[in-house]
Amino acid sequence: MRQIEQGDELRAQILSWRNAGERIAFVPTMGNLHAGHYALIALARQQADRVVASVFVNPTQFGPNEDLDRYPRTPESDAQGLRAAGCDLLFLPDVATLYPFGPANCVKVQVPGLTAELDGAARPGHFDGVATVVLRLFNMVQPDLAVFGRKDYQQWRVIDYLVRELALPIQIVPAAIERDADGLALSSRNQYLSAQERAVAPEIHRSLLALQQGWAQGRDLATLEAEAFGRLQALGFVPDYVQIRRGVDLQKPQAGEREGLVALIAARLGRTRLIDNLELVS
Ligand code: PAF
């Protein structure tokens, strides 16, 4: 696996693969990689001749109260894991490579509508930062396809919108959520849970399953959401939201609308904010 820090070196490598007729897949990350990320690499591997991953802790997607400096950085184990997962190239840009005029003076991308909902409401500006950095990374890597985890459901939808809106010739491939045996969705944040919190954390997934069951029985959505919210509170979570939304635009479904819905939960457990979701199918 090659490791590249400079944009021009990256471009030369991509060009030589492209000239050889090879299909290129891209998996952008912020590092601190776990089995969920390696599953994205495996999916990319299946769909392309070359797999490029990036590790960049993006300052523009962190709010003023979110500690960018404390974001875990694990470069050695990330590189080792990516190599083992079959990644061909690890792109490690620095801040000046992605933001030549500095993050505060950057040209921002803003995806309307979708970004105001759910995590966008809880983390103002977060998705603008994500869209801004992903567009830059796409311009540098110029992949044929890019893989995003469905665990970050809203992020996937924001990137999908961005690509369609700007007519980028990149296929966005969503990857299934990877879970521990007890249902907890894999996340870098799980490492912050105490043993006691870890034991209760799968209740988020159980709540999603209860929402799915109630929805399949035709029960009122607002009642189901309120029940799950209350249940999580009783278990010690501080939920941000428990919502059943239309998957494509994350708006509330119309009365009687049944197709393409997704249940989404964000909740704090101690100091850790967990998110998870489940697409509702009969
Ligand atoms: O999901 C992430 O790790 C980040 O939001 C992403 C897509 C790499 C952009 O910084």
PDB file of C-alpha atoms and ligand atoms in Angstrom:
ATOM      1  CA  MET A   1       0.000   0.000   0.000  1.00  0.00           C
ATOM      2  CA  ARG A   2       1.364   3.409  -1.010  1.00  0.00           C
ATOM      3  CA  GLN A   3       1.081   6.304   1.418  1.00  0.00           C
ATOM      4  CA  ILE A   4       0.880   9.751  -0.166  1.00  0.00           C
ATOM      5  CA  GLU A   5       0.625  13.158   1.475  1.00  0.00           C
ATOM      6  CA  GLN A   6       0.879  15.527  -1.501  1.00  0.00           C
ATOM      7  CA  GLY A   7      -1.924  16.280  -3.970  1.00  0.00           C
ATOM      8  CA  ASP A   8       0.329  16.225  -7.076  1.00  0.00           C
ATOM      9  CA  GLU A   9       1.778  12.826  -6.178  1.00  0.00           C
ATOM     10  CA  LEU A  10      -1.745  11.502  -5.638  1.00  0.00           C
ATOM     11  CA  ARG A  11      -2.864  12.859  -9.016  1.00  0.00           C
ATOM     12  CA  ALA A  12       0.063  11.176 -10.811  1.00  0.00           C
ATOM     13  CA  GLN A  13      -0.736   7.790  -9.275  1.00  0.00           C
ATOM     14  CA  ILE A  14      -4.457   8.096 -10.044  1.00  0.00           C
ATOM     15  CA  LEU A  15      -3.681   9.113 -13.623  1.00  0.00           C
ATOM     16  CA  SER A  16      -1.439   6.104 -14.178  1.00  0.00           C
ATOM     17  CA  TRP A  17      -4.177   3.750 -12.899  1.00  0.00           C
ATOM     18  CA  ARG A  18      -6.777   5.493 -15.019  1.00  0.00           C
ATOM     19  CA  ASN A  19      -4.561   5.279 -18.120  1.00  0.00           C
ATOM     20  CA  ALA A  20      -4.318   1.548 -17.487  1.00  0.00           C
ATOM     21  CA  GLY A  21      -8.139   1.413 -17.601  1.00  0.00           C
ATOM     22  CA  GLU A  22      -8.526   0.668 -13.905  1.00  0.00           C
ATOM     23  CA  ARG A  23     -11.665   1.504 -11.919  1.00  0.00           C
ATOM     24  CA  ILE A  24     -10.975   3.451  -8.732  1.00  0.00           C
ATOM     25  CA  ALA A  25     -12.948   3.296  -5.486  1.00  0.00           C
ATOM     26  CA  PHE A  26     -12.556   5.771  -2.635  1.00  0.00           C
ATOM     27  CA  VAL A  27     -13.269   5.496   1.093  1.00  0.00           C
ATOM     28  CA  PRO A  28     -12.836   8.804   2.958  1.00  0.00           C
ATOM     29  CA  THR A  29     -12.278   8.511   6.731  1.00  0.00           C
ATOM     30  CA  MET A  30     -11.093  10.487   9.730  1.00  0.00           C
ATOM     31  CA  GLY A  31      -8.952   7.586  10.962  1.00  0.00           C
ATOM     32  CA  ASN A  32      -9.189   5.684  14.248  1.00  0.00           C
ATOM     33  CA  LEU A  33     -10.364   2.850  12.063  1.00  0.00           C
ATOM     34  CA  HIS A  34     -12.323  -0.217  13.176  1.00  0.00           C
ATOM     35  CA  ALA A  35     -13.999  -3.236  11.588  1.00  0.00           C
ATOM     36  CA  GLY A  36     -16.817  -1.015  10.268  1.00  0.00           C
ATOM     37  CA  HIS A  37     -14.303   0.962   8.173  1.00  0.00           C
ATOM     38  CA  TYR A  38     -12.548  -2.170   6.963  1.00  0.00           C
ATOM     39  CA  ALA A  39     -15.930  -3.484   5.756  1.00  0.00           C
ATOM     40  CA  LEU A  40     -16.176  -0.317   3.602  1.00  0.00           C
ATOM     41  CA  ILE A  41     -12.747  -1.116   2.141  1.00  0.00           C
ATOM     42  CA  ALA A  42     -13.849  -4.708   1.455  1.00  0.00           C
ATOM     43  CA  LEU A  43     -16.955  -3.470  -0.377  1.00  0.00           C
ATOM     44  CA  ALA A  44     -14.840  -0.993  -2.369  1.00  0.00           C
ATOM     45  CA  ARG A  45     -12.438  -3.843  -3.222  1.00  0.00           C
ATOM     46  CA  GLN A  46     -15.312  -5.873  -4.701  1.00  0.00           C
ATOM     47  CA  GLN A  47     -16.375  -3.027  -6.987  1.00  0.00           C
ATOM     48  CA  ALA A  48     -13.109  -1.613  -8.294  1.00  0.00           C
ATOM     49  CA  ASP A  49      -9.564  -2.463  -9.391  1.00  0.00           C
ATOM     50  CA  ARG A  50      -7.960   0.050  -7.034  1.00  0.00           C
ATOM     51  CA  VAL A  51      -8.988   1.214  -3.567  1.00  0.00           C
ATOM     52  CA  VAL A  52      -7.958   4.593  -2.194  1.00  0.00           C
ATOM     53  CA  ALA A  53      -8.648   5.556   1.447  1.00  0.00           C
ATOM     54  CA  SER A  54      -8.014   8.937   3.030  1.00  0.00           C
ATOM     55  CA  VAL A  55      -7.408   9.766   6.662  1.00  0.00           C
ATOM     56  CA  PHE A  56      -8.000  13.423   7.452  1.00  0.00           C
ATOM     57  CA  VAL A  57      -9.460  14.850  10.647  1.00  0.00           C
ATOM     58  CA  ASN A  58     -11.485  17.624   9.069  1.00  0.00           C
ATOM     59  CA  PRO A  59     -11.574  20.817  11.163  1.00  0.00           C
ATOM     60  CA  THR A  60     -14.549  22.362   9.343  1.00  0.00           C
ATOM     61  CA  GLN A  61     -17.002  19.684  10.502  1.00  0.00           C
ATOM     62  CA  PHE A  62     -16.298  20.230  14.208  1.00  0.00           C
ATOM     63  CA  GLY A  63     -18.387  22.750  16.157  1.00  0.00           C
ATOM     64  CA  PRO A  64     -16.829  25.223  18.604  1.00  0.00           C
ATOM     65  CA  ASN A  65     -17.744  22.956  21.538  1.00  0.00           C
ATOM     66  CA  GLU A  66     -16.557  19.763  19.873  1.00  0.00           C
ATOM     67  CA  ASP A  67     -12.964  19.028  20.709  1.00  0.00           C
ATOM     68  CA  LEU A  68     -11.075  18.629  17.435  1.00  0.00           C
ATOM     69  CA  ASP A  69      -7.748  18.272  19.259  1.00  0.00           C
ATOM     70  CA  ARG A  70      -9.005  15.354  21.300  1.00  0.00           C
ATOM     71  CA  TYR A  71     -10.173  13.397  18.258  1.00  0.00           C
ATOM     72  CA  PRO A  72      -8.279  10.071  18.497  1.00  0.00           C
ATOM     73  CA  ARG A  73      -5.396   9.724  16.045  1.00  0.00           C
ATOM     74  CA  THR A  74      -4.049   6.197  15.488  1.00  0.00           C
ATOM     75  CA  PRO A  75      -1.928   6.408  12.300  1.00  0.00           C
ATOM     76  CA  GLU A  76       0.107   3.198  12.726  1.00  0.00           C
ATOM     77  CA  SER A  77      -2.815   0.875  13.390  1.00  0.00           C
ATOM     78  CA  ASP A  78      -4.908   2.612  10.682  1.00  0.00           C
ATOM     79  CA  ALA A  79      -2.199   1.995   8.066  1.00  0.00           C
ATOM     80  CA  GLN A  80      -1.742  -1.586   9.218  1.00  0.00           C
ATOM     81  CA  GLY A  81      -5.494  -2.296   9.112  1.00  0.00           C
ATOM     82  CA  LEU A  82      -5.953  -0.647   5.697  1.00  0.00           C
ATOM     83  CA  ARG A  83      -3.093  -2.656   4.234  1.00  0.00           C
ATOM     84  CA  ALA A  84      -4.584  -5.887   5.599  1.00  0.00           C
ATOM     85  CA  ALA A  85      -8.035  -4.940   4.269  1.00  0.00           C
ATOM     86  CA  GLY A  86      -6.688  -4.589   0.721  1.00  0.00           C
ATOM     87  CA  CYS A  87      -6.318  -0.819   0.350  1.00  0.00           C
ATOM     88  CA  ASP A  88      -3.898   0.222  -2.445  1.00  0.00           C
ATOM     89  CA  LEU A  89      -3.298   3.845  -1.519  1.00  0.00           C
ATOM     90  CA  LEU A  90      -3.632   5.790   1.702  1.00  0.00           C
ATOM     91  CA  PHE A  91      -3.948   9.543   1.161  1.00  0.00           C
ATOM     92  CA  LEU A  92      -2.854  11.560   4.203  1.00  0.00           C
ATOM     93  CA  PRO A  93      -3.282  15.232   3.315  1.00  0.00           C
ATOM     94  CA  ASP A  94      -2.499  17.970   5.830  1.00  0.00           C
ATOM     95  CA  VAL A  95      -4.752  20.953   6.522  1.00  0.00           C
ATOM     96  CA  ALA A  96      -2.897  23.197   4.038  1.00  0.00           C
ATOM     97  CA  THR A  97      -3.358  20.655   1.237  1.00  0.00           C
ATOM     98  CA  LEU A  98      -7.129  20.620   1.652  1.00  0.00           C
ATOM     99  CA  TYR A  99      -7.554  24.230   2.777  1.00  0.00           C
ATOM    100  CA  PRO A 100      -4.815  26.281   1.051  1.00  0.00           C
ATOM    101  CA  PHE A 101      -6.294  29.563   2.366  1.00  0.00           C
ATOM    102  CA  GLY A 102      -6.975  28.076   5.817  1.00  0.00           C
ATOM    103  CA  PRO A 103     -10.212  26.486   7.081  1.00  0.00           C
ATOM    104  CA  ALA A 104     -11.622  29.865   8.168  1.00  0.00           C
ATOM    105  CA  ASN A 105     -11.307  31.271   4.616  1.00  0.00           C
ATOM    106  CA  CYS A 106     -12.442  28.235   2.682  1.00  0.00           C
ATOM    107  CA  VAL A 107     -15.125  28.108   0.003  1.00  0.00           C
ATOM    108  CA  LYS A 108     -17.973  26.308   1.784  1.00  0.00           C
ATOM    109  CA  VAL A 109     -20.426  23.889   0.266  1.00  0.00           C
ATOM    110  CA  GLN A 110     -23.909  23.994   1.713  1.00  0.00           C
ATOM    111  CA  VAL A 111     -26.467  21.308   0.969  1.00  0.00           C
ATOM    112  CA  PRO A 112     -29.922  22.787   1.693  1.00  0.00           C
ATOM    113  CA  GLY A 113     -32.854  21.103   3.438  1.00  0.00           C
ATOM    114  CA  LEU A 114     -31.341  17.793   4.425  1.00  0.00           C
ATOM    115  CA  THR A 115     -28.655  19.398   6.571  1.00  0.00           C
ATOM    116  CA  ALA A 116     -31.114  21.312   8.749  1.00  0.00           C
ATOM    117  CA  GLU A 117     -32.684  18.117  10.091  1.00  0.00           C
ATOM    118  CA  LEU A 118     -31.740  15.738  12.914  1.00  0.00           C
ATOM    119  CA  ASP A 119     -27.932  15.792  13.399  1.00  0.00           C
ATOM    120  CA  GLY A 120     -27.808  18.989  11.359  1.00  0.00           C
ATOM    121  CA  ALA A 121     -30.031  20.658  13.965  1.00  0.00           C
ATOM    122  CA  ALA A 122     -28.033  19.163  16.861  1.00  0.00           C
ATOM    123  CA  ARG A 123     -24.648  20.027  15.231  1.00  0.00           C
ATOM    124  CA  PRO A 124     -25.082  23.279  13.254  1.00  0.00           C
ATOM    125  CA  GLY A 125     -22.583  23.564  10.381  1.00  0.00           C
ATOM    126  CA  HIS A 126     -21.446  19.948  10.713  1.00  0.00           C
ATOM    127  CA  PHE A 127     -22.743  18.773   7.334  1.00  0.00           C
ATOM    128  CA  ASP A 128     -21.497  21.907   5.563  1.00  0.00           C
ATOM    129  CA  GLY A 129     -18.035  20.904   6.778  1.00  0.00           C
ATOM    130  CA  VAL A 130     -18.540  17.308   5.656  1.00  0.00           C
ATOM    131  CA  ALA A 131     -19.802  18.336   2.185  1.00  0.00           C
ATOM    132  CA  THR A 132     -16.967  20.869   1.865  1.00  0.00           C
ATOM    133  CA  VAL A 133     -14.192  18.386   2.600  1.00  0.00           C
ATOM    134  CA  VAL A 134     -15.723  15.494   0.667  1.00  0.00           C
ATOM    135  CA  LEU A 135     -16.037  17.629  -2.475  1.00  0.00           C
ATOM    136  CA  ARG A 136     -12.351  18.611  -2.164  1.00  0.00           C
ATOM    137  CA  LEU A 137     -11.342  14.982  -1.638  1.00  0.00           C
ATOM    138  CA  PHE A 138     -13.443  13.915  -4.632  1.00  0.00           C
ATOM    139  CA  ASN A 139     -11.707  16.571  -6.766  1.00  0.00           C
ATOM    140  CA  MET A 140      -8.304  15.294  -5.710  1.00  0.00           C
ATOM    141  CA  VAL A 141      -8.942  11.540  -5.878  1.00  0.00           C
ATOM    142  CA  GLN A 142     -11.379  11.633  -8.825  1.00  0.00           C
ATOM    143  CA  PRO A 143     -12.787   8.187  -8.036  1.00  0.00           C
ATOM    144  CA  ASP A 144     -15.326   6.256 -10.093  1.00  0.00           C
ATOM    145  CA  LEU A 145     -17.161   5.321  -6.919  1.00  0.00           C
ATOM    146  CA  ALA A 146     -17.076   6.193  -3.230  1.00  0.00           C
ATOM    147  CA  VAL A 147     -18.311   4.073  -0.336  1.00  0.00           C
ATOM    148  CA  PHE A 148     -20.158   5.577   2.654  1.00  0.00           C
ATOM    149  CA  GLY A 149     -21.565   3.671   5.639  1.00  0.00           C
ATOM    150  CA  ARG A 150     -25.312   3.667   6.201  1.00  0.00           C
ATOM    151  CA  LYS A 151     -24.584   4.045   9.914  1.00  0.00           C
ATOM    152  CA  ASP A 152     -24.069   7.764   9.187  1.00  0.00           C
ATOM    153  CA  TYR A 153     -27.362   7.756   7.327  1.00  0.00           C
ATOM    154  CA  GLN A 154     -27.780  11.514   7.046  1.00  0.00           C
ATOM    155  CA  GLN A 155     -24.172  11.942   5.904  1.00  0.00           C
ATOM    156  CA  TRP A 156     -24.719   9.364   3.148  1.00  0.00           C
ATOM    157  CA  ARG A 157     -27.866  11.208   1.976  1.00  0.00           C
ATOM    158  CA  VAL A 158     -26.084  14.589   2.062  1.00  0.00           C
ATOM    159  CA  ILE A 159     -23.223  13.251  -0.079  1.00  0.00           C
ATOM    160  CA  ASP A 160     -25.654  11.583  -2.475  1.00  0.00           C
ATOM    161  CA  TYR A 161     -27.473  14.927  -2.887  1.00  0.00           C
ATOM    162  CA  LEU A 162     -24.174  16.771  -3.387  1.00  0.00           C
ATOM    163  CA  VAL A 163     -23.070  14.384  -6.129  1.00  0.00           C
ATOM    164  CA  ARG A 164     -26.374  14.578  -7.989  1.00  0.00           C
ATOM    165  CA  GLU A 165     -26.715  18.329  -7.574  1.00  0.00           C
ATOM    166  CA  LEU A 166     -23.205  19.044  -8.891  1.00  0.00           C
ATOM    167  CA  ALA A 167     -23.379  16.286 -11.548  1.00  0.00           C
ATOM    168  CA  LEU A 168     -20.201  14.663 -10.263  1.00  0.00           C
ATOM    169  CA  PRO A 169     -19.388  11.496 -12.222  1.00  0.00           C
ATOM    170  CA  ILE A 170     -19.056   9.423  -9.052  1.00  0.00           C
ATOM    171  CA  GLN A 171     -21.233   6.522  -7.977  1.00  0.00           C
ATOM    172  CA  ILE A 172     -22.088   6.654  -4.270  1.00  0.00           C
ATOM    173  CA  VAL A 173     -22.235   3.163  -2.806  1.00  0.00           C
ATOM    174  CA  PRO A 174     -23.877   2.824   0.623  1.00  0.00           C
ATOM    175  CA  ALA A 175     -22.554   0.038   2.873  1.00  0.00           C
ATOM    176  CA  ALA A 176     -24.591  -1.926   5.417  1.00  0.00           C
ATOM    177  CA  ILE A 177     -24.188  -1.127   9.114  1.00  0.00           C
ATOM    178  CA  GLU A 178     -21.688  -3.400  10.880  1.00  0.00           C
ATOM    179  CA  ARG A 179     -22.854  -4.482  14.330  1.00  0.00           C
ATOM    180  CA  ASP A 180     -21.435  -6.298  17.333  1.00  0.00           C
ATOM    181  CA  ALA A 181     -23.163  -9.585  18.191  1.00  0.00           C
ATOM    182  CA  ASP A 182     -25.474  -7.775  20.650  1.00  0.00           C
ATOM    183  CA  GLY A 183     -26.614  -5.300  17.969  1.00  0.00           C
ATOM    184  CA  LEU A 184     -24.509  -2.253  18.879  1.00  0.00           C
ATOM    185  CA  ALA A 185     -23.501  -0.469  15.664  1.00  0.00           C
ATOM    186  CA  LEU A 186     -19.720  -0.281  15.309  1.00  0.00           C
ATOM    187  CA  SER A 187     -18.398   3.227  15.910  1.00  0.00           C
ATOM    188  CA  SER A 188     -15.119   4.850  16.935  1.00  0.00           C
ATOM    189  CA  ARG A 189     -17.086   6.351  19.801  1.00  0.00           C
ATOM    190  CA  ASN A 190     -17.880   2.967  21.387  1.00  0.00           C
ATOM    191  CA  GLN A 191     -14.374   2.983  22.892  1.00  0.00           C
ATOM    192  CA  TYR A 192     -15.435   5.851  25.185  1.00  0.00           C
ATOM    193  CA  LEU A 193     -18.201   3.788  26.824  1.00  0.00           C
ATOM    194  CA  SER A 194     -17.610   2.473  30.347  1.00  0.00           C
ATOM    195  CA  ALA A 195     -18.302  -1.253  30.883  1.00  0.00           C
ATOM    196  CA  GLN A 196     -21.672  -0.347  32.368  1.00  0.00           C
ATOM    197  CA  GLU A 197     -22.547   1.961  29.456  1.00  0.00           C
ATOM    198  CA  ARG A 198     -21.376  -0.625  26.933  1.00  0.00           C
ATOM    199  CA  ALA A 199     -23.810  -3.139  28.461  1.00  0.00           C
ATOM    200  CA  VAL A 200     -26.768  -0.790  28.000  1.00  0.00           C
ATOM    201  CA  ALA A 201     -25.728   0.718  24.609  1.00  0.00           C
ATOM    202  CA  PRO A 202     -27.395  -2.046  22.465  1.00  0.00           C
ATOM    203  CA  GLU A 203     -30.754  -0.739  23.748  1.00  0.00           C
ATOM    204  CA  ILE A 204     -30.576   1.795  20.920  1.00  0.00           C
ATOM    205  CA  HIS A 205     -30.708  -1.017  18.387  1.00  0.00           C
ATOM    206  CA  ARG A 206     -33.465  -2.755  20.387  1.00  0.00           C
ATOM    207  CA  SER A 207     -35.458   0.482  20.313  1.00  0.00           C
ATOM    208  CA  LEU A 208     -35.069   0.618  16.530  1.00  0.00           C
ATOM    209  CA  LEU A 209     -36.323  -2.962  16.278  1.00  0.00           C
ATOM    210  CA  ALA A 210     -39.328  -2.020  18.467  1.00  0.00           C
ATOM    211  CA  LEU A 211     -40.037   0.943  16.154  1.00  0.00           C
ATOM    212  CA  GLN A 212     -39.866  -1.389  13.156  1.00  0.00           C
ATOM    213  CA  GLN A 213     -42.273  -3.820  14.829  1.00  0.00           C
ATOM    214  CA  GLY A 214     -44.760  -1.112  15.814  1.00  0.00           C
ATOM    215  CA  TRP A 215     -44.595   0.399  12.316  1.00  0.00           C
ATOM    216  CA  ALA A 216     -45.226  -3.042  10.751  1.00  0.00           C
ATOM    217  CA  GLN A 217     -48.316  -3.314  12.988  1.00  0.00           C
ATOM    218  CA  GLY A 218     -49.552   0.002  11.590  1.00  0.00           C
ATOM    219  CA  ARG A 219     -49.252   1.900  14.891  1.00  0.00           C
ATOM    220  CA  ASP A 220     -49.145   5.702  15.094  1.00  0.00           C
ATOM    221  CA  LEU A 221     -45.609   6.939  14.376  1.00  0.00           C
ATOM    222  CA  ALA A 222     -45.589   9.799  16.912  1.00  0.00           C
ATOM    223  CA  THR A 223     -46.666   7.389  19.661  1.00  0.00           C
ATOM    224  CA  LEU A 224     -43.962   4.905  18.702  1.00  0.00           C
ATOM    225  CA  GLU A 225     -41.320   7.660  18.701  1.00  0.00           C
ATOM    226  CA  ALA A 226     -42.464   8.945  22.105  1.00  0.00           C
ATOM    227  CA  GLU A 227     -42.446   5.423  23.589  1.00  0.00           C
ATOM    228  CA  ALA A 228     -38.901   4.727  22.354  1.00  0.00           C
ATOM    229  CA  PHE A 229     -37.724   8.150  23.561  1.00  0.00           C
ATOM    230  CA  GLY A 230     -39.181   7.523  27.039  1.00  0.00           C
ATOM    231  CA  ARG A 231     -37.785   3.999  27.193  1.00  0.00           C
ATOM    232  CA  LEU A 232     -34.279   5.212  26.369  1.00  0.00           C
ATOM    233  CA  GLN A 233     -34.567   7.978  28.963  1.00  0.00           C
ATOM    234  CA  ALA A 234     -35.635   5.436  31.594  1.00  0.00           C
ATOM    235  CA  LEU A 235     -32.518   3.396  30.751  1.00  0.00           C
ATOM    236  CA  GLY A 236     -30.221   6.378  31.386  1.00  0.00           C
ATOM    237  CA  PHE A 237     -29.826   7.769  27.852  1.00  0.00           C
ATOM    238  CA  VAL A 238     -30.326  11.422  26.993  1.00  0.00           C
ATOM    239  CA  PRO A 239     -31.907  11.143  23.543  1.00  0.00           C
ATOM    240  CA  ASP A 240     -31.423  13.966  20.997  1.00  0.00           C
ATOM    241  CA  TYR A 241     -34.060  12.501  18.718  1.00  0.00           C
ATOM    242  CA  VAL A 242     -36.043   9.372  17.970  1.00  0.00           C
ATOM    243  CA  GLN A 243     -37.637   9.867  14.578  1.00  0.00           C
ATOM    244  CA  ILE A 244     -39.220   7.985  11.717  1.00  0.00           C
ATOM    245  CA  ARG A 245     -38.455   9.905   8.536  1.00  0.00           C
ATOM    246  CA  ARG A 246     -38.610   9.591   4.786  1.00  0.00           C
ATOM    247  CA  GLY A 247     -35.191   8.181   3.840  1.00  0.00           C
ATOM    248  CA  VAL A 248     -34.512  10.232   0.731  1.00  0.00           C
ATOM    249  CA  ASP A 249     -34.979  13.743   2.178  1.00  0.00           C
ATOM    250  CA  LEU A 250     -35.319  13.032   5.914  1.00  0.00           C
ATOM    251  CA  GLN A 251     -38.622  14.912   6.086  1.00  0.00           C
ATOM    252  CA  LYS A 252     -41.527  13.661   8.183  1.00  0.00           C
ATOM    253  CA  PRO A 253     -43.647  11.200   6.190  1.00  0.00           C
ATOM    254  CA  GLN A 254     -47.144  12.173   5.059  1.00  0.00           C
ATOM    255  CA  ALA A 255     -50.068  10.452   6.785  1.00  0.00           C
ATOM    256  CA  GLY A 256     -50.288   6.921   5.397  1.00  0.00           C
ATOM    257  CA  GLU A 257     -46.896   7.079   3.617  1.00  0.00           C
ATOM    258  CA  ARG A 258     -45.247   3.663   4.086  1.00  0.00           C
ATOM    259  CA  GLU A 259     -42.478   3.244   1.509  1.00  0.00           C
ATOM    260  CA  GLY A 260     -38.833   4.262   1.972  1.00  0.00           C
ATOM    261  CA  LEU A 261     -38.990   5.177   5.666  1.00  0.00           C
ATOM    262  CA  VAL A 262     -36.140   4.981   8.145  1.00  0.00           C
ATOM    263  CA  ALA A 263     -36.079   5.084  11.955  1.00  0.00           C
ATOM    264  CA  LEU A 264     -33.213   7.149  13.356  1.00  0.00           C
ATOM    265  CA  ILE A 265     -31.949   7.613  16.902  1.00  0.00           C
ATOM    266  CA  ALA A 266     -29.276   9.834  18.409  1.00  0.00           C
ATOM    267  CA  ALA A 267     -28.744   9.627  22.161  1.00  0.00           C
ATOM    268  CA  ARG A 268     -26.091  10.443  24.686  1.00  0.00           C
ATOM    269  CA  LEU A 269     -24.936   7.809  27.114  1.00  0.00           C
ATOM    270  CA  GLY A 270     -22.729   9.460  29.695  1.00  0.00           C
ATOM    271  CA  ARG A 271     -20.360  11.605  27.626  1.00  0.00           C
ATOM    272  CA  THR A 272     -20.741   9.579  24.447  1.00  0.00           C
ATOM    273  CA  ARG A 273     -23.165  10.467  21.661  1.00  0.00           C
ATOM    274  CA  LEU A 274     -24.367   7.389  19.776  1.00  0.00           C
ATOM    275  CA  ILE A 275     -26.344   7.279  16.520  1.00  0.00           C
ATOM    276  CA  ASP A 276     -28.028   4.393  14.758  1.00  0.00           C
ATOM    277  CA  ASN A 277     -30.811   3.771  12.257  1.00  0.00           C
ATOM    278  CA  LEU A 278     -32.926   1.080  10.638  1.00  0.00           C
ATOM    279  CA  GLU A 279     -34.672   1.174   7.273  1.00  0.00           C
ATOM    280  CA  LEU A 280     -38.274   0.056   7.744  1.00  0.00           C
ATOM    281  CA  VAL A 281     -39.300  -2.898   5.634  1.00  0.00           C
ATOM    282  CA  SER A 282     -42.483  -4.995   5.886  1.00  0.00           C
TER     283      SER A 282
HETATM  284  O1  PAF B   1     -17.531   9.907   8.182  1.00  0.00           O
HETATM  285  C1  PAF B   1     -16.434  10.473   8.318  1.00  0.00           C
HETATM  286  O2  PAF B   1     -15.466   9.878   8.812  1.00  0.00           O
HETATM  287  C2  PAF B   1     -16.266  11.916   7.871  1.00  0.00           C
HETATM  288  O3  PAF B   1     -17.429  12.649   8.103  1.00  0.00           O
HETATM  289  C3  PAF B   1     -15.811  12.061   6.410  1.00  0.00           C
HETATM  290  C4  PAF B   1     -16.838  11.525   5.428  1.00  0.00           C
HETATM  291  C5  PAF B   1     -14.490  11.320   6.214  1.00  0.00           C
HETATM  292  C6  PAF B   1     -15.581  13.537   6.079  1.00  0.00           C
HETATM  293  O4  PAF B   1     -14.619  14.098   6.904  1.00  0.00           O
END
